Tab-separated table of C-alpha atoms in Angstrom:
chain	number	residue	atom	x	y	z
D	8	MET	CA	98.858	95.629	115.693
D	9	ASP	CA	97.284	98.618	113.866
D	10	THR	CA	94.631	98.969	116.728
D	11	GLN	CA	97.555	99.698	119.055
D	12	ILE	CA	98.693	102.367	116.834
D	13	HIS	CA	95.362	103.930	116.089
D	14	GLU	CA	93.651	102.889	119.333
D	15	GLN	CA	91.496	106.025	119.604
D	16	PHE	CA	90.049	105.681	116.041
D	17	TYR	CA	89.611	101.912	116.778
D	18	ASN	CA	87.547	102.693	119.653
D	19	THR	CA	85.600	105.251	117.769
D	20	ILE	CA	84.706	103.001	114.988
D	21	LEU	CA	83.799	100.117	117.282
D	22	GLU	CA	81.359	102.253	119.220
D	23	TRP	CA	79.680	103.390	116.155
D	24	ALA	CA	79.522	99.987	114.484
D	25	ARG	CA	77.732	98.683	117.725
D	26	GLN	CA	74.965	101.087	117.392
D	27	PRO	CA	71.444	99.747	116.397
D	28	ALA	CA	70.336	100.568	112.891
D	29	PRO	CA	69.812	103.100	111.550
D	30	ARG	CA	73.250	104.491	112.585
D	31	SER	CA	73.929	108.141	112.803
D	32	PRO	CA	75.748	109.148	110.706
D	33	PRO	CA	75.216	106.326	108.188
D	34	ALA	CA	78.893	105.704	107.385
D	35	VAL	CA	82.338	106.215	108.506
D	36	PHE	CA	84.926	108.033	106.219
D	37	LEU	CA	88.550	107.181	106.990
D	38	TYR	CA	91.154	109.213	105.091
D	39	GLY	CA	94.835	109.855	105.196
D	40	PRO	CA	98.020	108.886	103.305
D	41	PRO	CA	98.267	105.522	101.814
D	42	GLY	CA	99.904	102.586	103.742
D	43	ILE	CA	99.177	103.770	107.292
D	44	GLY	CA	96.644	100.965	108.178
D	45	LYS	CA	93.371	102.358	107.290
D	46	THR	CA	92.026	99.325	105.751
D	47	THR	CA	93.316	96.999	108.545
D	48	LEU	CA	91.995	99.264	111.303
D	49	ALA	CA	88.436	99.122	109.633
D	50	HIS	CA	88.571	95.364	109.291
D	51	ARG	CA	89.624	94.763	112.894
D	52	ALA	CA	87.083	97.308	114.539
D	53	LEU	CA	84.174	95.772	112.332
D	54	GLU	CA	85.029	92.373	113.201
D	55	ASP	CA	85.331	93.033	116.856
D	56	ALA	CA	81.825	94.601	116.564
D	57	GLY	CA	80.496	91.163	115.682
D	58	LEU	CA	79.963	92.001	112.089
D	59	ARG	CA	80.806	89.840	109.049
D	60	VAL	CA	83.348	91.894	107.207
D	61	VAL	CA	83.462	92.089	103.343
D	62	GLU	CA	85.668	94.388	101.298
D	63	TRP	CA	84.579	96.178	98.096
D	64	ASN	CA	87.310	97.813	96.039
D	65	ALA	CA	85.638	101.028	94.955
D	66	SER	CA	88.477	101.901	92.539
D	67	GLN	CA	87.166	99.166	90.339
D	68	HIS	CA	83.920	100.836	89.806
D	69	ARG	CA	83.822	104.290	88.081
D	70	HIS	CA	80.540	104.172	86.156
D	71	LYS	CA	77.293	105.020	87.780
D	72	ALA	CA	75.673	102.068	86.518
D	73	ALA	CA	78.542	99.676	87.619
D	74	VAL	CA	78.326	101.123	91.174
D	75	SER	CA	74.695	100.750	91.454
D	76	GLU	CA	74.499	97.265	90.104
D	77	ALA	CA	77.398	96.024	92.234
D	78	LEU	CA	76.883	97.796	95.492
D	79	GLU	CA	73.032	97.881	96.009
D	80	PRO	CA	72.720	94.047	96.050
D	81	LEU	CA	75.649	93.922	98.599
D	82	LEU	CA	74.015	96.575	100.906
D	83	GLN	CA	70.719	94.430	100.978
D	84	SER	CA	72.387	91.098	101.096
D	85	SER	CA	72.530	88.540	103.887
D	86	ASN	CA	74.504	85.244	104.082
D	87	ILE	CA	72.276	82.127	104.371
D	88	THR	CA	75.007	80.332	106.137
D	89	ASP	CA	74.715	82.851	109.082
D	90	TYR	CA	71.242	81.321	109.922
D	91	PHE	CA	73.074	78.007	110.832
D	92	HIS	CA	75.612	79.897	112.969
D	93	GLU	CA	75.271	79.411	116.638
D	94	LYS	CA	75.134	83.186	117.108
D	95	GLY	CA	72.507	83.587	114.373
D	96	HIS	CA	72.398	86.076	111.613
D	97	ARG	CA	75.107	88.816	111.547
D	98	SER	CA	75.076	92.098	109.692
D	99	LEU	CA	77.768	93.032	107.217
D	100	GLY	CA	80.637	95.400	107.880
D	101	ILE	CA	81.343	96.756	104.404
D	102	VAL	CA	84.685	98.168	103.698
D	103	LEU	CA	84.678	100.414	100.695
D	104	ASP	CA	88.370	100.675	99.974
D	105	GLU	CA	90.205	103.210	97.591
D	106	ILE	CA	87.045	105.374	96.908
D	107	ASP	CA	89.524	107.941	95.616
D	108	GLY	CA	90.343	105.584	92.632
D	109	MET	CA	86.755	106.218	91.472
D	110	SER	CA	87.461	109.912	90.728
D	111	VAL	CA	90.094	108.927	87.877
D	112	GLY	CA	87.990	109.326	84.848
D	113	ASP	CA	84.964	109.408	86.894
D	114	LYS	CA	81.833	108.492	85.094
D	115	GLY	CA	79.349	109.299	87.969
D	116	GLY	CA	80.493	106.458	90.284
D	117	LEU	CA	81.638	108.522	93.076
D	118	SER	CA	78.482	110.754	93.368
D	119	GLU	CA	76.526	107.483	93.115
D	120	LEU	CA	78.325	106.000	95.908
D	121	LEU	CA	77.637	109.113	98.033
D	122	ARG	CA	73.861	108.902	97.144
D	123	LEU	CA	73.834	105.319	98.247
D	124	VAL	CA	75.642	106.200	101.507
D	125	LYS	CA	73.278	109.104	102.442
D	126	GLU	CA	70.215	107.111	101.813
D	127	TYR	CA	71.289	103.830	103.542
D	128	ASN	CA	69.420	103.135	106.776
D	129	GLY	CA	69.957	99.220	107.137
D	130	SER	CA	71.800	97.222	109.599
D	131	ASN	CA	74.945	96.815	107.724
D	132	ALA	CA	77.885	99.022	108.616
D	133	ILE	CA	79.705	101.031	105.996
D	134	VAL	CA	83.239	102.357	106.136
D	135	CYS	CA	84.502	104.321	103.107
D	136	ILE	CA	88.385	104.781	102.800
D	137	SER	CA	90.393	107.235	100.888
D	138	ASN	CA	93.833	108.454	100.226
D	139	GLU	CA	92.404	111.820	99.041
D	140	TRP	CA	90.049	114.189	100.940
D	141	GLN	CA	91.120	117.808	100.024
D	142	GLU	CA	89.257	118.112	96.708
D	143	LYS	CA	85.777	119.309	96.379
D	144	ARG	CA	84.374	116.024	95.298
D	145	TYR	CA	84.994	114.423	98.827
D	146	ALA	CA	83.209	117.134	100.627
D	147	GLY	CA	79.961	115.156	100.583
D	148	PHE	CA	81.687	112.339	102.466
D	149	LEU	CA	83.176	114.648	105.065
D	150	ARG	CA	79.722	116.198	105.652
D	151	TRP	CA	77.493	113.038	105.675
D	152	CYS	CA	79.913	110.387	107.286
D	153	LYS	CA	81.811	110.279	110.581
D	154	ALA	CA	84.936	111.573	109.101
D	155	LEU	CA	88.202	110.372	110.759
D	156	GLN	CA	91.585	111.493	109.591
D	157	ILE	CA	94.297	108.941	110.129
D	158	GLY	CA	97.805	110.081	110.643
D	159	VAL	CA	101.235	108.530	110.065
D	160	PRO	CA	102.675	106.391	112.894
D	161	SER	CA	105.421	107.961	114.921
D	162	PRO	CA	108.584	106.439	116.034
D	163	ALA	CA	106.956	105.675	119.421
D	164	ASP	CA	104.176	103.728	117.464
D	165	ILE	CA	106.808	101.915	115.525
D	166	LEU	CA	108.983	100.708	118.456
D	167	PRO	CA	106.587	97.942	119.692
D	168	ILE	CA	106.415	96.623	116.068
D	169	ILE	CA	110.274	96.446	115.993
D	170	LEU	CA	110.292	94.627	119.338
D	171	SER	CA	107.592	92.116	118.334
D	172	THR	CA	109.254	91.465	114.815
D	173	LEU	CA	112.890	91.108	115.971
D	174	GLY	CA	112.289	89.774	119.420
D	175	GLU	CA	112.465	91.921	122.663
D	176	ASP	CA	115.157	89.649	124.067
D	177	LYS	CA	117.433	90.107	121.171
D	178	VAL	CA	117.187	94.029	120.798
D	179	GLU	CA	118.850	96.695	122.714
D	180	LEU	CA	116.046	99.383	123.524
D	181	ALA	CA	118.197	102.493	122.815
D	182	GLU	CA	119.184	100.980	119.476
D	183	ALA	CA	115.596	99.953	118.579
D	184	ARG	CA	114.465	103.655	119.253
D	185	ILE	CA	116.860	104.927	116.766
D	186	LEU	CA	115.932	102.254	114.292
D	187	ALA	CA	112.130	103.352	114.745
D	188	ILE	CA	113.339	106.990	113.836
D	189	GLU	CA	115.144	105.857	110.673
D	190	LEU	CA	112.143	103.578	109.571
D	191	GLN	CA	109.795	106.472	110.101
D	192	LYS	CA	111.981	108.914	108.120
D	193	THR	CA	112.919	106.691	105.282
D	194	HIS	CA	109.269	105.423	104.597
D	195	SER	CA	107.613	108.722	105.705
D	196	GLY	CA	105.360	106.810	108.005
D	197	ASP	CA	104.111	104.327	105.520
D	198	LEU	CA	103.304	101.500	107.792
D	199	ARG	CA	103.125	98.940	104.953
D	200	LYS	CA	106.544	99.556	103.827
D	201	ILE	CA	108.005	99.745	107.306
D	202	LEU	CA	106.581	96.345	108.133
D	203	GLN	CA	107.831	95.075	104.675
D	204	SER	CA	111.427	96.228	105.554
D	205	LEU	CA	111.454	94.722	108.829
D	206	ARG	CA	110.129	91.392	107.670
D	207	GLU	CA	112.740	91.201	105.140
D	208	MET	CA	115.534	92.053	107.331
D	209	ALA	CA	114.296	90.144	110.325
D	210	PRO	CA	115.539	86.661	109.088
D	211	GLU	CA	119.162	88.041	108.766
D	212	PHE	CA	118.963	89.690	112.077
D	213	LYS	CA	117.804	86.567	113.788
D	214	ARG	CA	120.572	84.419	112.219
D	215	GLY	CA	123.198	86.917	113.474
D	216	ARG	CA	124.017	88.022	110.092
D	217	MET	CA	122.969	91.640	110.549
D	218	THR	CA	123.047	94.090	113.424
D	219	LEU	CA	120.555	97.081	114.058
D	220	THR	CA	123.362	99.378	113.004
D	221	GLU	CA	123.654	97.671	109.519
D	222	MET	CA	119.768	97.816	109.221
D	223	ARG	CA	119.890	101.467	109.692
D	224	GLU	CA	122.595	101.603	106.965
D	225	VAL	CA	120.576	99.657	104.511
D	226	LEU	CA	117.564	102.052	105.088
D	227	ARG	CA	119.919	104.971	104.460
D	228	ASP	CA	121.518	103.543	101.490
D	229	GLY	CA	118.139	102.685	99.719
D	230	PRO	CA	117.580	99.583	97.329
D	231	VAL	CA	120.951	97.511	97.662
D	232	GLU	CA	121.985	93.899	97.575
D	233	ARG	CA	124.737	92.998	99.982
D	234	SER	CA	126.489	89.581	100.505
D	235	SER	CA	125.058	89.267	104.063
D	236	LEU	CA	121.604	89.943	102.746
D	237	GLY	CA	121.546	87.409	99.927
D	238	THR	CA	118.143	87.727	98.230
D	239	ASN	CA	116.526	89.790	100.881
D	240	ARG	CA	116.498	93.242	99.303
D	241	VAL	CA	114.993	96.267	101.063
D	242	ARG	CA	112.927	98.538	98.872
D	243	ARG	CA	111.093	101.746	99.424
D	244	SER	CA	108.520	100.753	96.921
D	245	GLU	CA	107.861	97.782	94.478
D	246	THR	CA	106.214	95.884	97.168
D	247	ILE	CA	104.711	93.543	94.436
D	248	LYS	CA	108.309	92.643	93.114
D	249	THR	CA	109.522	92.212	96.622
D	250	ALA	CA	106.949	89.773	97.617
D	251	LEU	CA	107.102	87.903	94.198
D	252	ASN	CA	111.115	87.488	94.631
D	253	ASN	CA	110.630	86.399	98.249
D	254	LEU	CA	108.421	83.745	97.092
D	255	LEU	CA	110.500	82.567	94.038
D	256	THR	CA	113.825	82.539	96.100
D	257	GLY	CA	112.403	80.589	99.035
D	258	ASN	CA	112.279	83.542	101.582
D	259	MET	CA	108.566	83.641	102.050
D	260	ASP	CA	106.891	82.011	105.101
D	261	THR	CA	104.163	79.671	103.902
D	262	TYR	CA	101.932	80.515	106.878
D	263	ALA	CA	102.455	84.295	106.714
D	264	GLU	CA	99.861	86.576	105.432
D	265	ILE	CA	101.286	88.325	102.300
D	266	PRO	CA	101.351	92.165	103.203
D	267	LEU	CA	99.805	93.468	99.912
D	268	ASN	CA	96.426	95.022	99.158
D	269	ASN	CA	94.019	93.644	96.789
D	270	ASN	CA	95.040	95.309	93.835
D	271	ASP	CA	98.740	94.432	94.450
D	272	LEU	CA	97.835	90.719	95.134
D	273	ASN	CA	96.121	90.688	91.787
D	274	LEU	CA	99.197	91.960	89.970
D	275	ALA	CA	101.483	89.727	91.926
D	276	GLY	CA	99.557	86.696	90.991
D	277	LEU	CA	99.660	87.809	87.303
D	278	HIS	CA	103.393	88.456	87.479
D	279	LEU	CA	103.872	85.104	89.076
D	280	HIS	CA	101.955	83.340	86.204
D	281	GLU	CA	104.104	85.009	83.668
D	282	SER	CA	107.445	84.321	85.682
D	283	MET	CA	106.947	80.618	86.305
D	284	PRO	CA	108.105	79.259	82.898
D	285	LYS	CA	111.325	81.185	83.091
D	286	TRP	CA	111.895	80.178	86.655
D	287	LEU	CA	111.418	76.606	85.873
D	288	GLN	CA	113.698	76.787	82.754
D	289	LYS	CA	116.520	78.164	85.058
D	290	ASN	CA	115.980	75.808	87.920
D	291	GLU	CA	114.964	72.544	86.550
D	292	LYS	CA	116.988	70.931	83.809
D	293	ASP	CA	114.686	68.109	83.215
D	294	SER	CA	111.985	69.578	80.945
D	295	ARG	CA	109.456	66.877	81.534
D	296	LYS	CA	109.687	67.352	85.304
D	297	ALA	CA	109.461	71.078	84.965
D	298	PHE	CA	106.279	70.801	82.872
D	299	LYS	CA	104.810	68.360	85.266
D	300	VAL	CA	105.338	70.949	87.964
D	301	TYR	CA	103.981	73.695	86.054
D	302	SER	CA	100.787	71.666	85.162
D	303	GLU	CA	100.221	70.874	88.802
D	304	LEU	CA	100.798	74.663	89.635
D	305	MET	CA	98.041	75.627	87.333
D	306	ASN	CA	95.518	73.720	89.189
D	307	PRO	CA	95.405	76.054	92.299
D	308	ILE	CA	96.021	78.951	90.028
D	309	THR	CA	92.962	78.268	87.838
D	310	THR	CA	90.692	77.417	90.688
D	311	SER	CA	91.745	80.828	92.214
D	312	ASP	CA	90.855	82.435	89.008
D	313	ARG	CA	87.381	80.934	89.037
D	314	LEU	CA	86.867	82.101	92.517
D	315	ASP	CA	87.865	85.567	91.410
D	316	TYR	CA	84.995	85.332	88.827
D	317	TYR	CA	82.324	84.393	91.521
D	318	THR	CA	83.796	86.978	93.936
D	319	PHE	CA	83.129	89.869	91.458
D	320	PHE	CA	79.981	88.958	89.835
D	321	TYR	CA	78.267	87.595	92.939
D	322	GLN	CA	79.701	90.044	95.483
D	323	HIS	CA	81.469	87.415	97.566
D	324	TRP	CA	83.945	90.188	98.397
D	325	SER	CA	85.340	88.292	101.450
D	326	LEU	CA	86.920	85.674	99.183
D	327	PHE	CA	89.074	88.263	97.257
D	328	SER	CA	92.042	88.424	99.337
D	329	LEU	CA	91.859	84.801	100.227
D	330	THR	CA	92.007	83.777	96.530
D	331	TYR	CA	95.357	85.609	95.835
D	332	GLN	CA	96.719	84.217	99.278
D	333	VAL	CA	95.914	80.696	97.756
D	334	LYS	CA	97.345	81.586	94.316
D	335	LEU	CA	100.728	82.643	95.646
D	336	GLN	CA	101.137	80.341	98.755
D	337	SER	CA	100.208	77.280	96.597
D	338	VAL	CA	103.251	77.911	94.352
D	339	ASN	CA	105.335	78.644	97.466
D	340	ILE	CA	104.501	75.287	99.053
D	341	ARG	CA	104.830	73.276	95.916
D	342	LEU	CA	108.287	74.625	95.181
D	343	PHE	CA	109.725	74.508	98.752
D	344	GLU	CA	107.440	72.778	101.225
D	345	GLY	CA	105.301	70.303	99.429
D	346	VAL	CA	105.467	66.310	99.290
D	347	GLU	CA	108.020	66.445	96.593
D	348	PRO	CA	109.507	70.182	96.545
D	349	LEU	CA	112.044	71.086	94.021
D	350	PHE	CA	114.111	72.736	96.970
D	351	PRO	CA	113.587	70.465	99.948
D	352	ASN	CA	113.646	72.189	103.172
D	353	ARG	CA	114.798	75.362	101.268
D	354	ASN	CA	118.194	73.526	100.887
D	355	GLU	CA	121.057	76.112	101.222
D	356	ASP	CA	123.375	73.834	99.365
D	357	ARG	CA	121.509	74.394	96.250
D	358	ALA	CA	120.849	78.079	95.488
D	359	VAL	CA	117.758	79.108	93.599
D	360	LYS	CA	118.679	80.808	90.267
D	361	TRP	CA	116.588	83.860	90.257
D	362	THR	CA	117.285	87.655	90.259
D	363	ASP	CA	115.171	90.781	90.252
D	364	SER	CA	115.702	91.230	86.713
D	365	ASP	CA	114.208	87.833	85.734
D	366	VAL	CA	110.752	88.828	86.760
D	367	ALA	CA	108.456	88.684	83.684
D	368	TYR	CA	105.710	91.396	83.815
D	369	THR	CA	102.442	90.641	82.985
D	370	ALA	CA	100.637	92.336	79.998
D	371	VAL	CA	98.020	93.838	82.205
D	372	LEU	CA	99.577	97.205	82.863
D	373	SER	CA	96.750	98.767	85.149
D	374	LYS	CA	96.096	97.811	88.568
D	375	GLN	CA	93.006	95.857	87.488
D	376	SER	CA	92.472	92.379	86.583
D	377	TRP	CA	91.307	91.335	83.118
D	378	LEU	CA	87.980	90.391	84.463
D	379	TYR	CA	87.364	93.954	86.022
D	380	ASN	CA	88.387	95.599	82.734
D	381	GLN	CA	85.969	93.652	80.853
D	382	PHE	CA	83.131	94.427	83.100
D	383	ARG	CA	84.211	98.127	82.739
D	384	TYR	CA	84.201	97.904	79.031
D	385	LEU	CA	80.802	96.238	79.192
D	386	CYS	CA	79.342	99.045	81.450
D	387	GLU	CA	80.699	101.700	78.904
D	388	MET	CA	79.127	99.882	75.958
D	389	ARG	CA	75.718	99.721	77.868
D	390	GLU	CA	75.708	103.495	78.356
D	391	ILE	CA	76.429	103.850	74.584
D	392	ILE	CA	73.543	101.569	73.676
D	393	GLN	CA	71.173	103.331	76.238
D	394	LYS	CA	71.962	106.622	74.898
D	395	GLU	CA	70.946	105.538	71.375
D	396	TYR	CA	68.086	103.491	72.531
D	397	PRO	CA	66.473	105.174	75.744
D	398	HIS	CA	64.089	102.117	76.316
D	399	TYR	CA	66.855	99.558	76.390
D	400	ASP	CA	66.689	97.437	79.475
D	401	GLY	CA	68.878	94.350	78.578
D	402	GLY	CA	71.381	94.868	81.276
D	403	ILE	CA	74.807	93.491	80.946
D	404	GLU	CA	73.573	90.297	79.408
D	405	GLY	CA	72.156	92.318	76.524
D	406	VAL	CA	75.373	93.929	76.075
D	407	PHE	CA	76.946	90.559	75.597
D	408	TRP	CA	74.344	89.866	72.917
D	409	VAL	CA	74.674	93.107	71.106
D	410	GLY	CA	78.538	93.120	71.476
D	411	GLY	CA	78.631	89.456	70.022
D	412	ILE	CA	76.679	90.641	66.916
D	413	ALA	CA	78.935	93.578	66.417
D	414	LEU	CA	82.153	91.389	66.821
D	415	GLN	CA	80.742	88.992	64.191
D	416	ASN	CA	79.992	92.002	61.826
D	417	ARG	CA	83.479	93.225	62.281
D	418	ARG	CA	84.976	89.812	61.321
D	419	LEU	CA	82.933	89.936	58.245
D	420	GLY	CA	84.391	93.356	57.279
D	421	MET	CA	81.203	95.218	58.167
D	422	ASP	CA	81.111	98.643	60.020
D	423	VAL	CA	80.014	98.847	63.589
D	424	VAL	CA	77.512	101.727	63.894
D	425	VAL	CA	76.036	102.595	67.300
D	426	GLY	CA	74.656	106.041	67.659
D	427	SER	CA	76.944	108.950	66.758
D	428	LYS	CA	80.377	108.663	65.192
D	429	ALA	CA	82.092	109.320	68.419
D	430	ASP	CA	80.036	106.683	70.214
D	431	SER	CA	80.617	104.229	67.480
D	432	SER	CA	84.381	104.802	67.886
D	433	ARG	CA	84.123	104.250	71.695
D	434	PHE	CA	81.996	101.021	71.033
D	435	GLU	CA	84.721	99.880	68.596
D	436	ARG	CA	87.556	100.315	71.102
D	437	CYS	CA	85.585	98.414	73.738
D	438	LEU	CA	84.978	95.584	71.265
D	439	LYS	CA	88.637	95.360	70.623
D	440	ALA	CA	89.485	95.159	74.323
D	441	LEU	CA	87.065	92.450	74.846
D	442	GLU	CA	88.772	90.134	72.351
D	443	LEU	CA	91.081	87.522	73.993
D	444	PRO	CA	94.769	88.129	73.488
D	445	LYS	CA	96.947	85.345	71.895
D	446	MET	CA	98.806	83.176	74.308
D	447	THR	CA	102.521	82.789	74.000
D	448	SER	CA	104.077	79.427	74.104
D	449	MET	CA	105.974	77.995	77.225
D	450	PRO	CA	109.763	78.464	76.775
D	451	ILE	CA	110.961	75.059	77.992
């Protein structure tokens, strides 16, 4: 669908990606407002060029050492399974998403990324994506990459999306054009939010409970809850909360791809884990059965967490979005579609007890998982150690060793001294962050 909206850019990326190595320029730089389909556009163009697409969330890496250690192996990597594929080995299409996130508290990560891009002459295709481009720090990407500015979709671009989502045979074309204008205006061209609004209202429209005129009224009114909408609420933001509530109220299609980016999928999974005990307490009176369901749900959730670990530390980035789809949809299926669902066939006679205010928010306040935060702290600690000991070459594993000794010393009441007083304070803060938080008991 994004290729229809951004067809010219799709063809440009496709033509560039099909060039033999070394490509000129060495990378593509997609920039523009958030939510307009830049990442999806990159994925589809690279896939159609015959490349094996992997996504690397650049905003998770702000330190120069972290960028170098994580990205260089990926640029040089190849997948052994490709050699058993009938088409043989395939080069990678590497999507470096949200590189503007690297500039927040930048520790040299963005400049290191630019250096790697400028010097790269291999067969893998690199696409850098950013929501920002006007500041001086992005000048290098505009200069050295094939820079493509992606604009917001127009009402004419949105119209085919409305027709395909609601059904061409059920929609008056004139009214659909007005709705396209309203969607474009309400969401300022944010394609992700436009799709979200349509998907939330589509079930009510198809059941005959809502007209296109009422859809436009909902968009103008903003976040509301009407009797005709039930639990389907339209929001101009809070996409994580919307997806989570759709899941926990039985309104999420088990076969649909959850329209969230990797960071938001991460947070949705964390919110879901926090909210499940309360959901079971409200909807299942038998505490033994509730605990049985909870323990069953933990199997796919913990498996997904393990996959997240391998995704990050071994650069299997193509697994990242998949693990969160599994994490969220496994709960959806168990509650509403499984062998013994709590709400068989999404039984309308038994309403799910759940509202927006019931959501339990995760203790992770930033858009980064606990695992990524730990890696960031370890990289910062490594820089402190290298500053004090220039010949230190223990890598991240050595930081674990030094940090373990420091933690033990702190438990014994001894001071943690590494370099200057300021460096010791930084090191101390990192140590505190690395200690596991205490778990709360399940309220059932």
